[in-house]
XYZ file of C-alpha atoms in Angstrom:
715
model
C 0.000 0.000 0.000
C 1.396 3.351 -1.018
C 1.004 6.690 0.886
C 0.017 9.977 -0.921
C 1.512 13.208 0.372
C -0.506 16.480 -0.117
C 1.423 19.759 -0.119
C -0.576 22.801 1.296
C 0.508 26.276 0.203
C 0.413 28.888 2.939
C -2.241 31.618 2.488
C -1.686 35.310 1.688
C -3.738 38.512 1.891
C -4.013 41.882 0.186
C -5.651 45.169 1.373
C -6.826 48.156 -0.695
C -9.093 51.166 -0.283
C -12.732 50.478 -1.036
C -13.830 52.800 -3.849
C -17.295 53.124 -2.304
C -15.882 55.525 0.328
C -13.865 58.388 -1.079
C -12.635 61.650 0.343
C -15.522 63.873 1.383
C -17.140 65.824 4.182
C -17.944 64.713 7.682
C -19.973 66.856 10.058
C -18.534 68.377 13.212
C -19.443 66.294 16.264
C -20.703 63.333 14.222
C -20.640 59.917 15.894
C -20.004 56.441 14.432
C -19.095 58.090 11.136
C -17.338 56.173 8.327
C -13.666 57.160 8.350
C -12.116 54.450 6.174
C -13.174 51.392 4.205
C -10.933 48.611 2.855
C -11.304 45.510 0.709
C -9.381 42.479 2.118
C -8.779 39.627 -0.366
C -7.556 36.045 0.509
C -5.333 33.685 -1.535
C -4.307 29.975 -1.104
C -6.183 29.220 2.097
C -8.450 30.912 4.595
C -6.488 33.331 6.748
C -7.439 34.604 10.195
C -6.304 38.105 11.247
C -6.158 38.508 15.024
C -4.769 42.026 15.446
C -4.676 45.324 13.500
C -3.085 48.666 14.246
C -5.139 51.816 13.538
C -3.658 55.301 13.475
C -5.283 58.704 12.665
C -4.313 62.305 12.048
C -6.767 63.482 14.756
C -7.677 62.183 18.188
C -10.797 60.024 17.822
C -13.094 58.251 20.263
C -15.241 55.135 20.075
C -13.405 53.781 17.061
C -14.792 50.374 16.038
C -13.932 47.883 13.280
C -16.646 46.193 11.189
C -16.362 43.180 8.863
C -19.069 42.988 6.244
C -21.172 45.264 8.453
C -20.742 43.315 11.709
C -18.727 44.671 14.623
C -15.505 42.685 15.176
C -13.836 44.785 17.884
C -14.524 46.711 21.003
C -14.600 50.516 20.838
C -11.331 52.294 21.577
C -9.933 55.793 21.478
C -7.340 56.444 18.792
C -4.585 58.983 19.376
C -3.120 61.178 16.707
C 0.384 60.454 18.029
C 0.579 56.628 18.238
C -1.157 53.666 16.637
C -3.818 51.833 18.609
C -3.878 48.015 18.581
C -7.258 46.336 18.088
C -7.641 42.676 19.176
C -10.015 40.832 16.868
C -9.903 37.278 18.262
C -11.274 34.936 15.615
C -13.772 37.447 14.199
C -11.870 38.345 11.046
C -11.295 35.435 8.610
C -10.640 36.144 4.948
C -11.599 33.139 2.796
C -9.354 31.896 0.024
C -10.512 33.422 -3.223
C -12.953 35.683 -1.341
C -13.135 39.239 0.026
C -14.133 40.920 3.259
C -15.190 44.590 3.571
C -13.485 46.191 6.569
C -15.030 49.429 7.876
C -13.509 51.753 10.459
C -15.972 54.054 12.219
C -15.589 56.514 15.083
C -16.677 59.722 16.796
C -15.235 63.089 15.691
C -14.149 64.216 19.156
C -11.314 63.603 21.532
C -11.329 61.853 24.873
C -12.140 65.165 26.575
C -15.310 65.399 24.515
C -14.071 68.278 22.353
C -15.260 68.175 18.768
C -12.782 68.274 15.926
C -13.214 71.786 14.590
C -14.698 72.539 11.212
C -11.991 73.025 8.636
C -9.808 70.200 9.950
C -9.199 66.922 8.111
C -9.137 63.310 9.352
C -7.223 60.448 7.738
C -7.170 56.874 9.157
C -4.392 54.389 8.340
C -4.491 50.586 8.566
C -1.167 49.157 9.830
C 0.272 45.690 10.582
C 1.116 43.882 13.787
C 3.816 41.159 13.837
C 2.532 37.639 13.016
C -1.064 38.851 13.213
C -2.256 36.530 10.397
C -2.416 32.682 10.395
C -3.351 30.212 7.664
C -6.243 27.954 8.626
C -4.623 24.786 7.157
C -0.936 25.478 7.142
C -0.985 27.370 10.459
C 1.674 29.563 8.926
C 2.040 32.955 10.645
C 2.504 36.138 8.667
C 2.365 39.877 9.127
C -0.543 41.747 7.504
C -0.567 44.122 5.821
C 2.986 44.265 4.636
C 2.634 48.026 4.044
C 0.334 50.515 5.737
C -2.798 51.403 3.763
C -3.981 55.009 4.139
C -7.704 55.736 3.931
C -9.438 58.710 2.307
C -9.050 62.241 3.640
C -12.252 63.384 5.300
C -12.922 67.123 5.733
C -14.737 68.217 8.875
C -17.555 70.643 8.167
C -20.089 72.221 10.477
C -23.815 72.739 10.077
C -24.074 76.112 8.289
C -26.868 78.666 8.089
C -27.019 82.057 6.405
C -29.690 84.717 6.886
C -30.249 87.379 4.235
C -32.816 89.890 3.060
C -35.255 88.373 0.605
C -34.013 89.855 -2.680
C -37.448 89.463 -4.277
C -39.093 91.800 -1.741
C -38.033 95.422 -1.936
C -38.234 98.404 0.365
C -41.210 100.601 -0.486
C -43.531 103.340 0.695
C -46.895 102.779 2.335
C -49.567 104.745 4.090
C -50.326 104.850 7.758
C -53.192 102.678 9.015
C -52.304 99.702 6.828
C -53.170 96.320 8.323
C -51.309 93.043 7.933
C -48.375 94.623 6.087
C -45.209 92.636 5.398
C -42.543 94.754 7.107
C -39.696 92.324 6.518
C -38.796 89.253 4.488
C -35.745 87.047 4.979
C -34.331 83.852 3.464
C -32.628 81.238 5.698
C -30.281 78.931 3.752
C -28.425 75.833 4.983
C -25.155 74.487 3.601
C -24.544 71.007 2.223
C -23.262 69.398 5.419
C -26.529 68.503 7.151
C -30.086 69.708 7.782
C -30.516 72.590 10.220
C -33.217 72.833 12.857
C -34.445 76.393 13.569
C -35.838 76.667 17.073
C -36.201 80.407 17.576
C -36.464 83.784 15.845
C -35.704 87.177 17.327
C -37.383 90.053 15.498
C -35.995 93.478 16.325
C -37.951 96.633 15.464
C -36.167 99.623 13.955
C -37.034 102.857 12.187
C -38.410 106.183 13.337
C -42.005 104.941 13.481
C -41.133 102.991 16.632
C -43.073 100.286 18.387
C -45.965 102.648 19.208
C -46.815 102.790 15.509
C -47.014 98.984 15.158
C -49.317 96.291 16.467
C -50.145 92.613 15.910
C -46.609 91.520 15.067
C -46.233 87.927 13.828
C -44.176 85.766 11.469
C -45.032 83.445 8.619
C -43.718 80.484 10.650
C -45.370 81.453 13.927
C -48.735 83.163 13.509
C -49.108 84.089 17.176
C -49.580 87.875 17.227
C -47.767 89.884 19.880
C -47.724 93.503 20.968
C -44.403 94.664 19.497
C -41.400 95.403 21.674
C -37.995 96.524 20.496
C -36.971 92.845 20.582
C -39.493 90.044 20.077
C -38.889 86.295 20.408
C -40.837 83.673 18.451
C -40.398 79.937 19.044
C -40.263 77.733 15.955
C -39.577 74.156 14.946
C -38.421 74.279 11.329
C -36.040 71.829 9.700
C -34.237 73.144 6.649
C -32.793 70.340 4.498
C -29.112 70.370 3.566
C -28.703 72.836 0.689
C -32.264 74.007 1.360
C -33.881 77.327 2.230
C -36.811 78.747 4.158
C -38.454 82.169 3.691
C -39.495 83.965 6.863
C -41.848 86.955 6.516
C -42.617 89.473 9.255
C -46.062 91.104 9.425
C -47.591 93.903 11.463
C -50.375 96.465 11.442
C -49.150 100.003 10.712
C -50.829 102.613 12.902
C -51.078 106.389 12.893
C -48.258 108.816 12.320
C -47.623 111.678 14.709
C -50.405 114.227 14.299
C -49.580 116.957 11.821
C -49.874 120.660 12.472
C -51.646 122.765 9.869
C -51.600 126.487 9.261
C -54.655 127.360 7.199
C -55.525 130.361 5.106
C -56.621 133.011 7.564
C -53.682 133.286 9.940
C -50.765 131.279 11.175
C -47.388 131.757 12.768
C -44.085 130.172 11.834
C -41.261 130.880 14.259
C -37.778 130.316 12.852
C -35.018 129.596 15.364
C -31.398 129.797 14.274
C -29.196 126.769 14.794
C -26.111 128.101 13.035
C -26.194 125.247 10.536
C -28.287 124.206 7.627
C -31.010 122.958 7.875
C -32.344 125.230 10.594
C -35.325 124.589 12.833
C -38.778 125.871 11.958
C -41.357 125.828 14.733
C -44.946 125.651 13.539
C -47.495 126.275 16.258
C -45.026 125.027 18.812
C -43.824 121.919 16.979
C -40.345 121.904 15.474
C -39.562 121.038 11.859
C -36.542 121.454 9.631
C -36.174 124.065 6.916
C -33.313 124.123 4.443
C -32.081 127.671 4.114
C -30.387 129.324 1.162
C -26.968 129.628 2.777
C -24.748 127.156 4.535
C -25.121 128.886 7.919
C -28.594 130.387 7.822
C -29.616 132.664 10.641
C -33.149 132.831 11.951
C -33.734 136.137 10.183
C -32.574 135.123 6.711
C -34.416 131.818 6.843
C -37.625 133.620 7.750
C -36.962 136.253 5.102
C -36.245 133.642 2.460
C -39.374 131.676 3.282
C -41.473 134.839 3.173
C -40.019 135.785 -0.208
C -40.921 132.356 -1.603
C -44.473 132.636 -0.315
C -45.002 136.168 -1.611
C -43.511 135.324 -5.004
C -45.722 132.308 -5.533
C -48.965 132.862 -3.657
C -51.662 135.295 -4.667
C -53.787 134.205 -1.741
C -51.686 135.204 1.245
C -49.069 137.691 2.321
C -46.027 136.714 4.393
C -44.220 139.258 6.571
C -41.247 138.942 8.913
C -41.082 140.672 12.301
C -37.959 141.602 14.249
C -36.179 139.371 16.754
C -37.220 136.717 17.395
C -37.827 136.136 13.712
C -41.511 135.331 13.265
C -43.085 134.652 9.881
C -46.696 135.819 9.843
C -48.982 134.439 7.119
C -52.235 136.347 6.547
C -55.160 136.109 4.136
C -55.259 138.680 1.350
C -58.446 140.740 1.223
C -59.219 140.000 -2.425
C -58.175 136.637 -3.821
C -57.057 136.390 -7.417
C -59.879 135.863 -9.879
C -61.090 132.295 -9.885
C -59.297 131.158 -6.738
C -61.183 129.987 -3.698
C -62.186 132.780 -1.367
C -61.117 130.704 1.641
C -58.006 129.400 -0.062
C -54.460 130.330 0.613
C -51.500 128.829 2.278
C -51.840 125.410 3.839
C -48.674 124.315 5.595
C -48.956 120.702 6.719
C -46.002 118.854 8.161
C -44.959 115.852 10.172
C -41.876 115.761 12.369
C -38.780 115.610 10.203
C -40.371 117.094 7.097
C -38.609 119.706 4.972
C -40.222 122.619 3.182
C -38.970 122.053 -0.337
C -41.174 123.690 -2.966
C -43.819 126.286 -3.634
C -47.243 125.536 -5.010
C -49.904 127.878 -6.338
C -51.635 129.367 -3.356
C -49.369 127.834 -0.761
C -46.207 126.216 0.530
C -45.548 122.592 -0.291
C -44.167 120.333 2.407
C -42.356 117.206 1.256
C -43.258 114.476 3.701
C -40.222 112.360 4.460
C -42.476 110.258 6.654
C -41.569 107.785 9.352
C -39.690 104.565 8.646
C -40.269 101.023 9.807
C -37.736 98.199 9.581
C -36.892 94.857 11.142
C -33.850 92.723 11.743
C -33.871 88.959 12.253
C -31.645 86.796 14.443
C -31.962 82.985 14.310
C -31.394 80.254 16.892
C -30.569 76.933 15.185
C -28.507 73.735 15.410
C -27.372 70.896 13.173
C -29.859 68.038 13.071
C -27.174 65.320 13.224
C -24.286 67.041 14.898
C -26.392 69.231 17.215
C -23.768 71.932 16.826
C -24.862 75.545 17.117
C -25.856 77.079 13.781
C -27.392 80.266 15.194
C -26.925 83.527 13.303
C -26.794 87.122 14.557
C -29.313 89.762 13.499
C -29.507 90.707 9.830
C -31.192 93.994 8.871
C -34.157 93.677 6.525
C -36.037 96.078 4.275
C -36.883 99.647 5.269
C -40.369 100.995 4.629
C -41.331 104.643 4.596
C -44.657 105.205 6.282
C -46.305 108.423 5.209
C -49.618 110.073 4.658
C -50.980 109.286 1.231
C -51.635 112.273 -0.950
C -52.866 113.339 -4.352
C -50.277 114.766 -6.713
C -50.789 118.515 -6.710
C -51.139 118.835 -10.476
C -54.223 117.013 -11.795
C -54.095 117.119 -15.584
C -56.640 117.624 -18.340
C -56.728 114.449 -20.430
C -57.040 114.029 -24.165
C -60.550 112.664 -23.618
C -61.664 116.196 -22.787
C -63.541 118.158 -25.455
C -61.472 120.590 -27.501
C -62.523 124.218 -27.890
C -65.865 124.211 -29.726
C -69.405 125.515 -29.864
C -72.025 123.978 -27.588
C -75.763 124.464 -27.600
C -77.202 126.443 -24.739
C -79.534 124.439 -22.522
C -77.603 121.194 -23.104
C -77.602 118.919 -20.041
C -74.958 116.432 -18.937
C -72.510 117.840 -21.477
C -68.899 116.669 -21.193
C -66.597 119.596 -20.452
C -63.427 118.034 -19.012
C -61.798 114.817 -17.835
C -59.150 115.281 -15.151
C -56.498 112.702 -14.296
C -55.619 112.299 -10.616
C -52.634 110.386 -9.269
C -51.885 109.337 -5.719
C -48.501 109.307 -4.061
C -47.326 107.226 -1.093
C -50.740 105.605 -0.763
C -54.212 105.432 -2.257
C -56.582 108.303 -1.533
C -60.295 109.012 -1.658
C -61.536 112.382 -2.926
C -64.297 113.828 -0.751
C -64.655 117.344 -2.165
C -63.847 119.346 -5.304
C -64.098 123.078 -5.868
C -64.754 124.540 -9.303
C -64.702 128.085 -10.603
C -65.559 129.486 -14.003
C -63.398 131.654 -16.192
C -64.443 134.412 -16.418
C -65.507 134.263 -12.782
C -68.788 136.089 -13.355
C -69.927 133.780 -16.132
C -73.489 132.511 -15.962
C -73.008 130.063 -18.818
C -72.938 126.970 -16.567
C -75.894 126.262 -14.288
C -74.744 122.986 -12.696
C -71.694 120.718 -12.445
C -71.778 116.925 -12.133
C -68.971 114.599 -11.007
C -69.451 110.938 -10.088
C -73.261 111.262 -10.074
C -73.100 114.224 -7.701
C -74.632 117.416 -9.105
C -74.333 120.917 -7.636
C -75.928 124.100 -8.924
C -73.621 126.981 -9.760
C -73.996 130.417 -8.161
C -72.779 133.294 -10.289
C -69.219 134.301 -9.442
C -68.961 131.860 -6.513
C -66.996 128.677 -5.960
C -69.003 125.510 -6.556
C -68.203 122.723 -4.096
C -69.121 119.123 -4.833
C -69.049 116.700 -1.903
C -68.729 112.948 -2.350
C -70.012 111.011 0.683
C -68.734 107.701 -0.665
C -65.507 109.221 -1.993
C -63.844 108.854 -5.379
C -61.048 106.311 -5.185
C -57.606 107.308 -6.477
C -55.369 104.199 -6.540
C -51.621 104.232 -6.092
C -50.643 103.616 -9.711
C -48.753 105.234 -12.550
C -51.950 105.529 -14.577
C -53.975 107.229 -11.845
C -57.702 107.628 -12.404
C -59.601 109.708 -14.953
C -62.584 111.608 -13.547
C -65.009 113.083 -16.111
C -66.891 116.306 -15.408
C -70.167 117.222 -17.088
C -72.171 120.439 -16.936
C -75.540 121.891 -17.811
C -75.424 125.077 -19.895
C -77.733 128.019 -19.487
C -80.136 128.822 -22.285
C -78.789 131.208 -24.903
C -81.195 133.920 -25.976
C -81.317 137.653 -26.519
C -84.567 137.577 -24.586
C -83.773 136.565 -20.999
C -80.970 134.090 -21.660
C -77.210 134.396 -21.666
C -75.473 136.068 -24.613
C -74.323 133.957 -27.538
C -70.748 133.321 -28.634
C -69.128 134.048 -25.227
C -66.637 131.297 -24.221
C -66.402 129.796 -20.752
C -63.900 127.520 -19.008
C -64.213 125.394 -15.908
C -61.310 125.447 -13.420
C -60.507 122.896 -10.707
C -59.310 125.017 -7.771
C -59.398 122.750 -4.700
C -59.395 119.032 -3.897
C -60.056 117.569 -0.463
C -59.212 113.935 0.130
C -58.697 111.234 2.744
C -55.737 108.866 2.865
C -55.631 106.429 5.729
C -57.333 108.379 8.490
C -55.784 111.708 7.486
C -57.776 114.409 5.712
C -55.866 116.853 3.523
C -56.488 119.535 0.922
C -54.563 120.611 -2.159
C -54.892 123.750 -4.266
C -53.776 122.495 -7.684
C -50.932 124.342 -9.332
C -50.988 125.029 -12.166
C -54.770 125.203 -12.022
C -56.184 122.618 -14.456
C -59.002 123.941 -16.603
C -61.141 122.845 -19.491
C -60.835 124.077 -23.047
C -62.974 127.076 -23.979
C -66.516 125.955 -24.668
C -68.744 128.545 -26.353
C -72.520 128.361 -25.811
C -74.745 129.439 -28.716
C -78.446 129.110 -29.436
C -77.676 127.462 -32.792
C -74.894 126.695 -35.239
C -74.747 125.377 -38.793
C -73.440 121.877 -39.485
C -71.783 122.133 -42.902
C -70.773 119.107 -44.964
C -69.601 118.630 -48.533
C -71.146 115.532 -50.065
C -68.233 113.504 -51.304
C -68.550 112.222 -54.855
C -66.381 111.335 -57.818
C -67.784 111.565 -61.382
C -65.490 109.564 -63.611
C -65.338 109.287 -67.437
C -67.634 112.191 -68.188
C -66.425 112.287 -71.790
C -66.304 116.061 -71.549
C -66.720 118.124 -68.402
C -67.105 121.320 -70.368
C -70.533 122.876 -70.050
C -72.743 125.675 -68.807
C -74.130 125.637 -65.282
C -72.581 122.259 -64.470
C -72.882 120.852 -60.937
C -69.381 120.666 -59.503
C -70.290 119.879 -55.854
C -73.100 119.480 -53.346
C -73.111 120.964 -49.836
C -75.569 120.288 -46.989
C -76.161 122.760 -44.142
C -78.198 121.797 -41.068
C -79.324 124.332 -38.452
C -78.534 122.646 -35.120
C -80.550 123.969 -32.189
C -82.328 127.042 -33.520
C -82.417 128.896 -36.838
C -79.227 130.232 -38.371
C -78.598 132.827 -41.034
C -75.878 131.786 -43.486
C -74.146 134.800 -45.032
C -70.934 133.470 -46.599
C -69.746 130.054 -47.764
C -66.187 129.510 -49.056
C -65.490 127.107 -51.932
C -61.967 125.932 -52.802
C -61.367 124.768 -56.381
C -58.388 122.960 -57.868
C -57.878 122.036 -61.522
C -55.880 119.485 -63.468
C -55.117 119.803 -67.152
C -56.581 122.756 -69.030
C -60.014 122.854 -67.377
C -61.220 126.067 -65.657
C -64.396 127.929 -64.782
C -65.774 131.116 -66.272
C -68.345 133.539 -64.984
C -70.007 133.333 -61.609
C -70.365 130.280 -59.438
C -73.973 129.868 -58.289
C -75.843 127.845 -55.739
C -79.086 126.005 -56.358
C -81.178 125.231 -53.267
C -82.672 121.739 -53.043
C -82.454 121.453 -56.834
C -85.314 123.792 -57.668
C -84.390 127.446 -57.292
C -81.426 129.651 -57.978
C -79.769 131.675 -55.255
C -78.336 135.002 -56.164
C -74.732 135.396 -55.074
C -73.597 138.879 -54.196
C -70.061 138.290 -55.452
C -67.780 135.537 -56.600
C -64.667 134.965 -58.618
C -65.587 135.030 -62.257
C -62.839 132.553 -63.008
C -60.209 130.621 -61.052
C -57.279 129.437 -63.122
C -55.454 126.921 -60.952
C -56.113 126.180 -57.302
C -57.933 128.955 -55.458
C -60.773 129.869 -53.108
C -63.903 131.877 -53.755
C -66.256 132.986 -51.021
C -69.897 132.835 -51.982
C -71.580 135.721 -50.185
C -75.350 135.520 -50.103
C -77.170 138.578 -51.397
C -79.047 140.734 -48.938
C -79.023 139.667 -45.269
C -78.219 136.018 -45.997
C -79.981 132.712 -46.267
C -82.027 131.640 -43.205
C -82.133 127.945 -42.384
C -84.915 127.055 -39.942
C -84.159 125.153 -36.718
C -83.204 121.511 -37.179
C -83.684 121.774 -40.958
C -81.206 120.639 -43.589
C -80.735 122.575 -46.839
C -78.874 121.113 -49.842
C -76.881 123.509 -52.014
C -75.803 122.462 -55.509
C -72.653 124.290 -56.536
C -72.990 125.261 -60.211
C -70.284 126.601 -62.547
C -69.491 127.170 -66.229
C -66.627 124.817 -67.199
C -64.434 125.385 -70.176
C -61.031 124.460 -71.562
C -61.109 120.730 -70.834
C -59.666 118.561 -73.582
C -62.406 116.276 -74.770
C -61.725 112.629 -74.027
C -58.219 113.256 -72.716
C -59.019 111.681 -69.369
C -56.605 113.917 -67.493
C -58.681 117.072 -67.018
C -60.513 117.401 -63.704
C -62.024 119.838 -61.220
C -61.911 119.180 -57.457
C -64.137 121.115 -55.045
C -63.647 121.430 -51.277
C -64.924 123.563 -48.429
C -62.857 126.678 -47.884
C -61.182 127.831 -44.688
C -63.392 127.923 -41.577
C -62.492 131.570 -41.032
C -64.249 132.513 -44.329
C -67.563 130.989 -43.264
C -69.963 133.612 -41.865
C -73.261 133.017 -40.129
C -75.573 134.577 -37.550
C -77.062 133.047 -34.397
C -80.564 134.484 -34.774
C -81.921 133.546 -31.311
C -78.720 134.545 -29.599
C -78.411 137.768 -31.601
C -74.778 137.092 -32.465
C -73.656 137.982 -35.991
C -70.619 137.368 -38.175
C -69.573 134.118 -36.488
C -67.175 131.901 -38.436
C -66.837 128.093 -38.491
C -63.637 127.794 -36.465
C -65.435 126.264 -33.462
C -68.128 124.351 -35.350
C -67.662 120.664 -34.451
C -66.552 118.508 -37.392
C -66.217 121.343 -39.913
C -63.433 120.074 -42.164
C -61.423 121.071 -45.185
C -59.349 117.900 -45.316
C -58.383 116.469 -48.699
C -60.613 113.456 -48.254
C -63.703 115.709 -48.184
C -64.098 116.640 -51.851
C -66.177 116.382 -54.976
C -64.370 115.589 -58.209
C -65.252 115.655 -61.914
C -62.966 113.848 -64.366
C -63.493 113.884 -68.166
């Protein structure tokens, strides 16, 4: 019997970094975090590893080794100065031809409990221990690994949070008495290291409005409303994901501003006290304001003198005088206001603490309201969700809002929708006379009163004025005030609001009515409005006024009937119709005394002799004078013989324009005569009921001499 001998090769091992864990970030204070990962591979026979040395570039605690996810060692502290030996017993066996995943995990703090600071790096190295490996069959001892294997470099980062103004929400201006206004908006952003838990917000109140001007303060993440203090704490429980953000809005009700002091038309005192610098102090009825003087070191006297000069140069309603020391500026009502201005008008000086007198307006001094300001700042209490490290941030200043008294811009404008200068029929009701555009500033406003005056002031042409369904009769020579109980809303917008005004005209008659052909304008002289809970008044400057509207008892509506007669063969002839004109007496009867006709010729055609008119196709009208012949373009005025041609009220008369035509080349096709109405200034007519004579057509609505209004004959 023979004996077989089997030779067993001793086993060997290799170690390499596991590609599934590469260099990256680890969070400050993290525990049981992956620090290194290796792939161990066996050859020849199964090999048991009983000991391993672990070293690190930082002091670590609770370092533990794992094989294929299972713990194979007790937890130990690893020093940054010497390697630490881990005893594995029989827990780590690498099979021949197989692999084992070896993980090294630990806490990022030293034995004293101090966290490794953000910005530091940690690298773990796997080192050998003599004869720490043994083959399972051959029992051969070896040292593993032959060379140290360094793990990835891990960067220590901390939970990060930034707080910033919300860039999509801008500072703006608002009116007092605004509820639930967003007075601040902030964005909280976390970094990539870990989620951040926000546990508290501190909202600080700033600005000149102060806490007395605010109420019902709350945040978008804690809706509990509080009575504002300078510093206000709100508890929260918000988790912001890594690389995430959270918007936090601050809301409050805006209250009243400090009461303003007003000097009205009759009397008022402004005391100017020198400060030696510019701006100086202006005291209005005992309350101090600032006034920018004309020199760098204005004295009380020259500030008062300068302010008085501005008032006197720009106001026809009041007189400003300066007394001796102390310098007192006295504003008094003038006895006789300028024509058309309100009898109780004058200087209205309204100011809030901190305002500056900056400009003059018609009838008064303008005060530019700087207003009070409201702002917030936000501080955040937070920590890292995993690391629990402090991620709190100090206060960041948010938007600033100017809180003022809403107003109406002091120059309402006449819009293009308003009627142009023209004739109107006396007795017309609800007739459009003007459309005024109003714009608000700082905040929306509601108009409660308007004052109107006529120009000339003694005009009796208008009997009533209507705005927004409110009608008020007009007293001769007096201001007409319209009051609006509901108010006319003026929004805060670039477009503003257009407010139409209609009127009723007096009857025009030489027998008990107003005279004919006397123009009138309507002027807007005062506007009273409410913004928030504040009531204010402006005296517009320049004063907006309508176009001149001219009441008459009647006027003629004159139209040329457009026609084109083509291919006439020959346009030569006697008493040929070259045009047709209709005249309608609108309102009452009119007396037509002159009618201009403009002729233009092409080719060799012309007219000879008089041009005549035929009325309604059946009778000839004698013309007092006309051009016997017009060679080339020209105008002839057809003057009616005697006192003129009377057209009864609301009656239309058709005039055929007749002429002798000669000189046209027969069949040439390029000879023509074009007829148009002549210039409006050559038209003459009389308003019979109104006893006005010699009126032209300048103000007749729709009278036109444009090229498209013509009659043409072409041979």
